[in-house]
Amino acid sequence: MVRDKLYITVPSLFRCPISMDVMRSPVSLCTGVTYDRSSIQYWLDSGHDTCPATMQTLPSKDFVPNLTLRRLINLWAQSNGPPSPASASPSVSDQNVRSMVEKIESGKSENLRDSMSKIVDLVTAGDENRRFLASFDGFVPAIVGVLSRGGARVEMEVLELAIAVLDSVVTENGVRERVHTSVSKRNYSCLSSICLILQKGSLKSKIESARVLESMAVNAEPSKRAIAENQDLFHALLHLLSSETDQNLQDAVLSSLIAVSVTHSAKAELVRSGLIQLLSQALLNPNTTNSVKEKGLKLLSMMSTCAEGRSAMRDWPECTRAVAERLMKVSRAGNEEAVTVLWSVCCLLGDKRGQEAVVKSNGVAKILLVMQSGYCEGHRIRRMCGDLVKVLSSGCKSAAGAAGLGFGLYESKTTHIMPC
């Protein structure tokens, strides 16, 4: 009976397919199978070019850390007691953190992977560990230093571990400021590594990189400008918008673009790179989440403040239609962004095709509803709504009537709503 009580069943998911031991540092091959890093590294170093579990030939021998599984193993070990010393939950202390920081700062490649793996174990083990690391003197600069070395000098796995650590601690008190200081002291050299992760990293690492970029730009004008002036970074973010369908990734990318698109040159570059078309398609896609649509409207509103953005919207009528269709289907802030875009195209630019697109999308009735339903509290937005109603009613009445759209119906049912 005692023996039965002491017996612990290890979930098969937590065992390495090679060693059959609980994985300490799970990593996934391109086949999707996860192994303990030491086991699969030995297999690959021995000359094999296949996945041990499936025997598929590997088009790439790269592997990425499975941080979610690592976290689950740590939680399971804490609840059930570790079946072996290798799976024990890591402890944090001044001495061991200082030792890891010194190894990272030494720049020796043989120290980086092991030290970064241990740090990831620490930050994922609990909130207390994360707060301890975030406040440890020299910790944040050391992690930023890994990204700043980057390129051929640091393996992709180590870069992904470093970005995962930054993403975990950046919201802790005072960390964002230390990140800004460390990044600027290194002349923003870490941006090259972040760009590389956005291009070649795992889905999780791409999301973390976009979030770190957003954090770097918050309340830090120099960081915003440094990111905005890095065209490779901008193009990597735009490529993710066009090529990836994961909504969490798109949400993170849009947040980072909103945070850094502060200069006219940055906005113009985004417009030239096809941002207007991408956002229009996202707004019209029924599978796009509300959060992505709201952020898409925010970014379109920002683009409408520059001549290049308005011109692109004029040349792409689908944009105006997509924005008009989102009216009254988003939050108050989203409606205000949508009204701003429509006003910029239809009133400021005076685009006839844009005006017709709004009418065909029943946009006039929606604008009137925005005015009367309290969806716009500011005088500026109410004035824009009034301008839109006047322009659309005078400029598109004949076109709408010719198309059988019944523009008079809007007037007969909404005469109690007076434009501002």
CSV table of C-alpha atoms in Angstrom, one decimal:
chain,number,residue,atom,x,y,z
A,1,MET,CA,0.0,0.0,0.0
A,2,VAL,CA,2.8,2.4,0.9
A,3,ARG,CA,4.5,1.6,-2.4
A,4,ASP,CA,1.3,2.5,-4.3
A,5,LYS,CA,1.0,5.8,-2.6
A,6,LEU,CA,4.5,6.8,-3.5
A,7,TYR,CA,4.2,5.8,-7.1
A,8,ILE,CA,3.8,8.8,-9.4
A,9,THR,CA,2.5,8.4,-13.0
A,10,VAL,CA,4.4,10.7,-15.3
A,11,PRO,CA,2.2,12.0,-18.2
A,12,SER,CA,3.6,10.5,-21.5
A,13,LEU,CA,3.6,14.0,-23.0
A,14,PHE,CA,6.3,15.0,-20.5
A,15,ARG,CA,8.7,12.1,-21.4
A,16,CYS,CA,11.3,12.5,-24.1
A,17,PRO,CA,10.7,10.0,-26.9
A,18,ILE,CA,14.4,9.2,-27.0
A,19,SER,CA,15.4,8.9,-23.3
A,20,MET,CA,11.9,8.3,-21.9
A,21,ASP,CA,12.9,10.6,-19.0
A,22,VAL,CA,10.9,13.7,-18.0
A,23,MET,CA,12.1,16.5,-20.3
A,24,ARG,CA,14.1,19.3,-18.7
A,25,SER,CA,14.4,21.5,-21.8
A,26,PRO,CA,11.8,20.5,-24.3
A,27,VAL,CA,12.4,21.6,-27.9
A,28,SER,CA,10.4,20.9,-31.1
A,29,LEU,CA,11.6,19.8,-34.5
A,30,CYS,CA,10.1,21.0,-37.7
A,31,THR,CA,8.0,17.8,-37.7
A,32,GLY,CA,6.2,19.0,-34.6
A,33,VAL,CA,7.6,16.3,-32.3
A,34,THR,CA,9.1,17.5,-29.0
A,35,TYR,CA,12.3,16.0,-27.4
A,36,ASP,CA,14.6,16.9,-24.6
A,37,ARG,CA,17.2,19.2,-26.0
A,38,SER,CA,20.2,17.2,-24.9
A,39,SER,CA,18.8,14.0,-26.4
A,40,ILE,CA,17.9,15.4,-29.8
A,41,GLN,CA,21.1,17.3,-30.0
A,42,TYR,CA,23.1,14.1,-29.4
A,43,TRP,CA,21.0,12.4,-32.1
A,44,LEU,CA,21.6,15.1,-34.7
A,45,ASP,CA,25.3,15.5,-33.8
A,46,SER,CA,25.7,11.8,-34.4
A,47,GLY,CA,24.9,12.4,-38.1
A,48,HIS,CA,21.2,11.5,-38.3
A,49,ASP,CA,19.0,13.7,-40.5
A,50,THR,CA,15.7,12.2,-39.5
A,51,CYS,CA,13.1,12.7,-36.8
A,52,PRO,CA,13.6,9.7,-34.4
A,53,ALA,CA,9.8,9.4,-33.7
A,54,THR,CA,8.5,9.6,-37.3
A,55,MET,CA,11.7,8.8,-39.2
A,56,GLN,CA,10.9,11.6,-41.6
A,57,THR,CA,13.8,13.2,-43.3
A,58,LEU,CA,14.4,16.6,-41.8
A,59,PRO,CA,14.4,19.6,-44.3
A,60,SER,CA,15.9,21.6,-41.4
A,61,LYS,CA,17.7,20.5,-38.2
A,62,ASP,CA,16.7,23.6,-36.4
A,63,PHE,CA,14.6,23.3,-33.3
A,64,VAL,CA,12.7,25.8,-31.1
A,65,PRO,CA,12.1,25.8,-27.4
A,66,ASN,CA,8.7,24.5,-26.3
A,67,LEU,CA,8.2,27.0,-23.5
A,68,THR,CA,4.5,26.1,-23.0
A,69,LEU,CA,5.4,22.4,-22.4
A,70,ARG,CA,8.3,23.4,-20.1
A,71,ARG,CA,5.9,25.5,-18.0
A,72,LEU,CA,3.4,22.6,-17.8
A,73,ILE,CA,6.2,20.2,-16.7
A,74,ASN,CA,7.3,22.7,-14.0
A,75,LEU,CA,3.7,23.1,-12.7
A,76,TRP,CA,3.2,19.3,-12.7
A,77,ALA,CA,6.5,18.8,-10.8
A,78,GLN,CA,5.5,21.3,-8.2
A,79,SER,CA,2.1,19.7,-7.7
A,80,ASN,CA,3.3,16.0,-7.7
A,81,GLY,CA,6.9,16.2,-6.6
A,82,PRO,CA,9.6,15.8,-9.1
A,83,PRO,CA,10.2,12.2,-10.3
A,84,SER,CA,13.9,13.0,-10.8
A,85,PRO,CA,16.4,15.8,-10.0
A,86,ALA,CA,16.4,17.0,-13.5
A,87,SER,CA,12.8,18.1,-13.4
A,88,ALA,CA,13.0,19.9,-10.1
A,89,SER,CA,11.5,23.4,-10.0
A,90,PRO,CA,14.4,25.9,-10.1
A,91,SER,CA,15.2,28.1,-7.2
A,92,VAL,CA,16.2,31.7,-7.4
A,93,SER,CA,18.9,33.5,-5.3
A,94,ASP,CA,21.4,36.3,-5.6
A,95,GLN,CA,24.2,33.9,-6.0
A,96,ASN,CA,22.8,31.8,-8.9
A,97,VAL,CA,21.4,34.8,-10.8
A,98,ARG,CA,24.6,36.7,-10.5
A,99,SER,CA,26.5,33.6,-11.8
A,100,MET,CA,24.2,33.3,-14.8
A,101,VAL,CA,24.4,37.1,-15.5
A,102,GLU,CA,28.2,36.9,-15.4
A,103,LYS,CA,28.2,33.9,-17.8
A,104,ILE,CA,25.9,35.8,-20.2
A,105,GLU,CA,28.0,38.9,-20.1
A,106,SER,CA,31.2,36.9,-20.8
A,107,GLY,CA,29.9,36.4,-24.3
A,108,LYS,CA,31.1,32.8,-24.5
A,109,SER,CA,28.7,30.8,-26.7
A,110,GLU,CA,29.0,27.6,-24.6
A,111,ASN,CA,27.6,29.6,-21.6
A,112,LEU,CA,24.7,31.3,-23.4
A,113,ARG,CA,22.4,28.5,-24.2
A,114,ASP,CA,22.6,26.8,-20.8
A,115,SER,CA,22.3,30.1,-18.9
A,116,MET,CA,19.4,31.4,-20.9
A,117,SER,CA,17.6,28.0,-20.6
A,118,LYS,CA,18.0,28.2,-16.8
A,119,ILE,CA,16.7,31.8,-16.8
A,120,VAL,CA,13.6,30.8,-18.7
A,121,ASP,CA,13.0,28.0,-16.2
A,122,LEU,CA,13.2,30.7,-13.4
A,123,VAL,CA,10.8,33.2,-15.0
A,124,THR,CA,8.3,30.6,-15.9
A,125,ALA,CA,8.4,29.0,-12.4
A,126,GLY,CA,6.3,31.8,-10.8
A,127,ASP,CA,5.5,35.4,-10.3
A,128,GLU,CA,7.9,35.8,-7.4
A,129,ASN,CA,10.9,34.5,-9.4
A,130,ARG,CA,10.0,36.8,-12.3
A,131,ARG,CA,9.8,39.9,-10.0
A,132,PHE,CA,13.1,38.9,-8.4
A,133,LEU,CA,14.8,38.7,-11.8
A,134,ALA,CA,13.3,41.9,-13.1
A,135,SER,CA,14.6,43.9,-10.1
A,136,PHE,CA,18.1,42.2,-10.1
A,137,ASP,CA,20.8,44.7,-10.8
A,138,GLY,CA,22.3,44.1,-14.3
A,139,PHE,CA,19.8,41.4,-15.3
A,140,VAL,CA,17.9,43.4,-17.9
A,141,PRO,CA,21.1,44.9,-19.6
A,142,ALA,CA,22.5,41.4,-19.8
A,143,ILE,CA,19.4,40.1,-21.7
A,144,VAL,CA,19.4,43.1,-24.0
A,145,GLY,CA,23.1,42.4,-24.6
A,146,VAL,CA,22.3,38.9,-25.9
A,147,LEU,CA,20.0,40.4,-28.5
A,148,SER,CA,22.5,43.2,-29.3
A,149,ARG,CA,25.2,40.6,-30.1
A,150,GLY,CA,22.8,38.6,-32.2
A,151,GLY,CA,23.3,37.6,-35.8
A,152,ALA,CA,25.8,34.9,-36.6
A,153,ARG,CA,27.3,35.2,-33.1
A,154,VAL,CA,24.2,33.9,-31.3
A,155,GLU,CA,22.1,30.9,-32.1
A,156,MET,CA,18.4,31.4,-33.0
A,157,GLU,CA,17.4,29.3,-30.0
A,158,VAL,CA,19.3,31.7,-27.7
A,159,LEU,CA,17.8,34.8,-29.3
A,160,GLU,CA,14.3,33.3,-28.9
A,161,LEU,CA,15.0,32.5,-25.2
A,162,ALA,CA,16.2,36.1,-24.7
A,163,ILE,CA,13.1,37.6,-26.3
A,164,ALA,CA,10.9,35.3,-24.2
A,165,VAL,CA,12.6,36.5,-21.0
A,166,LEU,CA,12.2,40.2,-22.0
A,167,ASP,CA,8.5,39.7,-22.9
A,168,SER,CA,8.0,38.0,-19.5
A,169,VAL,CA,9.6,40.7,-17.4
A,170,VAL,CA,9.0,43.9,-19.4
A,171,THR,CA,5.7,44.7,-17.6
A,172,GLU,CA,7.3,44.6,-14.1
A,173,ASN,CA,7.9,47.8,-12.3
A,174,GLY,CA,10.7,49.8,-13.8
A,175,VAL,CA,11.8,47.2,-16.4
A,176,ARG,CA,10.6,49.2,-19.4
A,177,GLU,CA,12.8,52.1,-18.4
A,178,ARG,CA,15.8,49.9,-18.0
A,179,VAL,CA,15.1,48.3,-21.4
A,180,HIS,CA,15.0,51.8,-23.0
A,181,THR,CA,18.3,52.7,-21.3
A,182,SER,CA,20.1,49.5,-22.2
A,183,VAL,CA,18.8,49.5,-25.8
A,184,SER,CA,19.8,53.1,-26.4
A,185,LYS,CA,23.3,52.6,-24.9
A,186,ARG,CA,23.9,49.8,-27.4
A,187,ASN,CA,22.7,52.1,-30.2
A,188,TYR,CA,19.6,49.9,-30.9
A,189,SER,CA,21.7,47.1,-32.3
A,190,CYS,CA,19.2,44.6,-30.8
A,191,LEU,CA,16.7,45.6,-33.5
A,192,SER,CA,18.6,43.4,-36.0
A,193,SER,CA,18.1,40.3,-33.8
A,194,ILE,CA,14.4,41.1,-33.3
A,195,CYS,CA,14.0,41.5,-37.0
A,196,LEU,CA,15.6,38.1,-37.5
A,197,ILE,CA,13.2,36.5,-35.1
A,198,LEU,CA,10.3,38.1,-36.8
A,199,GLN,CA,11.5,36.6,-40.1
A,200,LYS,CA,12.7,33.1,-39.0
A,201,GLY,CA,11.5,32.5,-35.4
A,202,SER,CA,8.7,30.3,-34.1
A,203,LEU,CA,5.1,31.7,-34.0
A,204,LYS,CA,5.4,32.2,-30.2
A,205,SER,CA,8.7,34.1,-30.6
A,206,LYS,CA,7.3,36.3,-33.3
A,207,ILE,CA,4.4,37.3,-31.1
A,208,GLU,CA,6.8,38.0,-28.2
A,209,SER,CA,9.1,40.1,-30.4
A,210,ALA,CA,6.2,42.2,-31.6
A,211,ARG,CA,5.1,42.8,-28.0
A,212,VAL,CA,8.7,43.7,-27.0
A,213,LEU,CA,8.8,46.2,-29.8
A,214,GLU,CA,5.6,47.8,-28.6
A,215,SER,CA,7.0,48.0,-25.0
A,216,MET,CA,10.2,49.6,-26.3
A,217,ALA,CA,8.2,52.3,-28.0
A,218,VAL,CA,5.9,53.2,-25.2
A,219,ASN,CA,6.7,56.6,-23.7
A,220,ALA,CA,10.2,56.6,-25.4
A,221,GLU,CA,10.4,58.9,-28.4
A,222,PRO,CA,14.0,57.9,-29.3
A,223,SER,CA,13.0,54.2,-29.4
A,224,LYS,CA,10.0,55.0,-31.5
A,225,ARG,CA,12.1,56.8,-34.0
A,226,ALA,CA,14.8,54.2,-34.1
A,227,ILE,CA,12.3,51.5,-34.8
A,228,ALA,CA,10.4,53.6,-37.3
A,229,GLU,CA,13.6,54.3,-39.3
A,230,ASN,CA,14.5,50.6,-39.5
A,231,GLN,CA,12.9,49.6,-42.8
A,232,ASP,CA,13.8,46.0,-42.6
A,233,LEU,CA,11.9,45.8,-39.3
A,234,PHE,CA,8.9,47.5,-40.9
A,235,HIS,CA,8.9,45.1,-43.8
A,236,ALA,CA,9.2,42.1,-41.6
A,237,LEU,CA,6.1,43.2,-39.6
A,238,LEU,CA,4.2,43.9,-42.8
A,239,HIS,CA,5.2,40.5,-44.2
A,240,LEU,CA,3.7,38.8,-41.1
A,241,LEU,CA,0.4,40.7,-41.6
A,242,SER,CA,0.2,39.5,-45.2
A,243,SER,CA,1.5,35.9,-44.7
A,244,GLU,CA,0.4,34.8,-41.3
A,245,THR,CA,-3.2,34.1,-40.3
A,246,ASP,CA,-2.8,33.6,-36.6
A,247,GLN,CA,-4.9,36.3,-35.0
A,248,ASN,CA,-2.8,36.7,-31.9
A,249,LEU,CA,0.2,37.4,-34.1
A,250,GLN,CA,-1.7,39.9,-36.2
A,251,ASP,CA,-2.9,41.6,-33.0
A,252,ALA,CA,0.6,41.9,-31.6
A,253,VAL,CA,2.0,43.2,-34.9
A,254,LEU,CA,-0.7,45.9,-35.2
A,255,SER,CA,-0.1,47.0,-31.7
A,256,SER,CA,3.6,47.4,-32.4
A,257,LEU,CA,2.9,49.3,-35.6
A,258,ILE,CA,0.5,51.7,-33.8
A,259,ALA,CA,3.2,52.3,-31.2
A,260,VAL,CA,6.0,53.2,-33.6
A,261,SER,CA,4.2,54.9,-36.6
A,262,VAL,CA,4.8,58.4,-35.3
A,263,THR,CA,6.8,60.1,-38.1
A,264,HIS,CA,5.6,61.1,-41.5
A,265,SER,CA,8.3,59.0,-43.1
A,266,ALA,CA,7.2,55.9,-41.2
A,267,LYS,CA,3.6,56.3,-42.3
A,268,ALA,CA,4.6,57.0,-45.9
A,269,GLU,CA,6.7,53.8,-45.9
A,270,LEU,CA,3.9,51.7,-44.5
A,271,VAL,CA,1.5,53.1,-47.1
A,272,ARG,CA,4.0,52.4,-49.9
A,273,SER,CA,4.4,48.9,-48.7
A,274,GLY,CA,0.7,48.1,-49.0
A,275,LEU,CA,-0.6,48.5,-45.5
A,276,ILE,CA,-3.9,50.1,-46.7
A,277,GLN,CA,-4.7,47.0,-48.8
A,278,LEU,CA,-3.8,44.6,-46.0
A,279,LEU,CA,-5.9,46.4,-43.4
A,280,SER,CA,-8.9,46.6,-45.8
A,281,GLN,CA,-8.7,42.9,-46.4
A,282,ALA,CA,-8.6,42.2,-42.6
A,283,LEU,CA,-11.6,44.4,-42.0
A,284,LEU,CA,-13.6,42.6,-44.6
A,285,ASN,CA,-12.5,39.1,-43.5
A,286,PRO,CA,-15.3,37.5,-41.3
A,287,ASN,CA,-12.7,35.4,-39.5
A,288,THR,CA,-10.8,38.5,-38.2
A,289,THR,CA,-11.2,39.1,-34.5
A,290,ASN,CA,-12.7,42.2,-33.1
A,291,SER,CA,-9.5,43.2,-31.5
A,292,VAL,CA,-7.6,43.0,-34.8
A,293,LYS,CA,-10.4,45.0,-36.6
A,294,GLU,CA,-10.3,47.7,-33.9
A,295,LYS,CA,-6.5,48.1,-34.2
A,296,GLY,CA,-6.8,48.0,-37.9
A,297,LEU,CA,-9.2,51.0,-37.8
A,298,LYS,CA,-6.8,52.8,-35.4
A,299,LEU,CA,-3.9,52.3,-37.8
A,300,LEU,CA,-6.0,53.4,-40.8
A,301,SER,CA,-7.0,56.5,-38.9
A,302,MET,CA,-3.3,57.3,-38.3
A,303,MET,CA,-2.5,56.7,-42.0
A,304,SER,CA,-5.3,59.1,-43.0
A,305,THR,CA,-3.4,62.0,-41.4
A,306,CYS,CA,-0.8,62.0,-44.2
A,307,ALA,CA,-1.3,62.8,-47.9
A,308,GLU,CA,0.1,59.4,-49.0
A,309,GLY,CA,-2.4,57.5,-46.8
A,310,ARG,CA,-5.4,59.5,-48.1
A,311,SER,CA,-4.2,59.0,-51.7
A,312,ALA,CA,-3.8,55.2,-51.2
A,313,MET,CA,-7.3,55.1,-49.7
A,314,ARG,CA,-8.7,57.0,-52.8
A,315,ASP,CA,-6.9,54.5,-55.1
A,316,TRP,CA,-8.3,51.5,-53.1
A,317,PRO,CA,-12.1,52.1,-52.7
A,318,GLU,CA,-12.4,48.8,-50.9
A,319,CYS,CA,-10.8,50.5,-47.9
A,320,THR,CA,-13.6,53.1,-47.6
A,321,ARG,CA,-16.2,50.3,-48.0
A,322,ALA,CA,-14.5,48.1,-45.4
A,323,VAL,CA,-14.4,51.0,-42.9
A,324,ALA,CA,-18.0,52.0,-43.5
A,325,GLU,CA,-19.2,48.4,-42.9
A,326,ARG,CA,-17.5,48.4,-39.5
A,327,LEU,CA,-19.5,51.4,-38.3
A,328,MET,CA,-21.7,50.5,-35.3
A,329,LYS,CA,-20.1,47.1,-35.1
A,330,VAL,CA,-17.1,48.1,-33.0
A,331,SER,CA,-16.5,50.0,-29.8
A,332,ARG,CA,-16.9,53.8,-29.4
A,333,ALA,CA,-13.2,54.3,-30.0
A,334,GLY,CA,-13.4,52.1,-33.1
A,335,ASN,CA,-16.4,54.1,-34.4
A,336,GLU,CA,-14.4,57.4,-33.9
A,337,GLU,CA,-11.5,56.0,-35.8
A,338,ALA,CA,-13.8,54.9,-38.6
A,339,VAL,CA,-15.4,58.3,-38.8
A,340,THR,CA,-12.0,59.9,-39.0
A,341,VAL,CA,-11.0,57.8,-41.9
A,342,LEU,CA,-14.3,58.4,-43.8
A,343,TRP,CA,-14.1,62.1,-43.2
A,344,SER,CA,-10.5,62.2,-44.4
A,345,VAL,CA,-11.4,60.5,-47.7
A,346,CYS,CA,-14.9,61.8,-48.4
A,347,CYS,CA,-14.6,65.4,-47.0
A,348,LEU,CA,-11.0,66.4,-46.8
A,349,LEU,CA,-10.0,64.6,-50.0
A,350,GLY,CA,-13.4,64.9,-51.6
A,351,ASP,CA,-13.1,61.5,-53.3
A,352,LYS,CA,-16.3,60.7,-55.2
A,353,ARG,CA,-15.7,57.0,-55.4
A,354,GLY,CA,-15.1,56.9,-51.7
A,355,GLN,CA,-18.4,58.8,-51.2
A,356,GLU,CA,-20.2,56.3,-53.4
A,357,ALA,CA,-18.7,53.4,-51.5
A,358,VAL,CA,-20.0,54.8,-48.2
A,359,VAL,CA,-23.5,55.2,-49.6
A,360,LYS,CA,-23.6,51.7,-51.1
A,361,SER,CA,-22.5,50.3,-47.7
A,362,ASN,CA,-25.5,52.1,-46.0
A,363,GLY,CA,-22.9,54.3,-44.4
A,364,VAL,CA,-25.1,57.4,-44.2
A,365,ALA,CA,-27.6,55.7,-41.9
A,366,LYS,CA,-24.8,54.4,-39.8
A,367,ILE,CA,-23.2,57.8,-39.5
A,368,LEU,CA,-26.5,59.3,-38.4
A,369,LEU,CA,-26.9,56.5,-35.8
A,370,VAL,CA,-23.4,57.3,-34.5
A,371,MET,CA,-24.5,60.9,-34.1
A,372,GLN,CA,-27.6,60.1,-32.2
A,373,SER,CA,-26.6,57.1,-30.1
A,374,GLY,CA,-23.8,58.6,-28.1
A,375,TYR,CA,-21.1,56.8,-29.9
A,376,CYS,CA,-19.2,60.0,-30.4
A,377,GLU,CA,-18.8,62.2,-27.4
A,378,GLY,CA,-16.2,64.7,-28.6
A,379,HIS,CA,-17.2,67.8,-30.6
A,380,ARG,CA,-14.6,66.9,-33.3
A,381,ILE,CA,-16.1,63.6,-34.1
A,382,ARG,CA,-19.7,65.0,-34.1
A,383,ARG,CA,-18.5,67.8,-36.5
A,384,MET,CA,-17.0,65.1,-38.8
A,385,CYS,CA,-20.2,63.2,-38.8
A,386,GLY,CA,-22.1,66.3,-39.7
A,387,ASP,CA,-19.7,67.1,-42.5
A,388,LEU,CA,-20.0,63.6,-43.8
A,389,VAL,CA,-23.8,63.7,-43.9
A,390,LYS,CA,-23.8,67.0,-45.8
A,391,VAL,CA,-21.2,65.9,-48.3
A,392,LEU,CA,-22.8,62.5,-48.9
A,393,SER,CA,-26.3,63.8,-49.2
A,394,SER,CA,-25.4,66.6,-51.6
A,395,GLY,CA,-22.7,64.9,-53.6
A,396,CYS,CA,-24.0,61.3,-53.9
A,397,LYS,CA,-27.8,61.8,-54.0
A,398,SER,CA,-28.0,61.6,-57.7
A,399,ALA,CA,-25.6,58.7,-58.0
A,400,ALA,CA,-27.4,56.8,-55.3
A,401,GLY,CA,-30.8,57.5,-56.9
A,402,ALA,CA,-29.5,56.3,-60.3
A,403,ALA,CA,-28.3,53.1,-58.7
A,404,GLY,CA,-31.6,52.5,-57.0
A,405,LEU,CA,-30.2,53.0,-53.5
A,406,GLY,CA,-33.0,55.1,-52.3
A,407,PHE,CA,-31.0,57.9,-50.7
A,408,GLY,CA,-34.3,59.7,-49.9
A,409,LEU,CA,-35.0,57.0,-47.4
A,410,TYR,CA,-32.2,58.2,-45.2
A,411,GLU,CA,-33.7,61.7,-45.2
A,412,SER,CA,-37.3,60.7,-44.5
A,413,LYS,CA,-36.4,58.5,-41.6
A,414,THR,CA,-33.8,60.7,-40.0
A,415,THR,CA,-35.0,64.2,-40.3
A,416,HIS,CA,-35.0,64.6,-36.5
A,417,ILE,CA,-31.2,64.3,-36.5
A,418,MET,CA,-29.6,67.6,-37.4
A,419,PRO,CA,-26.0,67.7,-38.6
A,420,CYS,CA,-23.7,69.6,-36.4
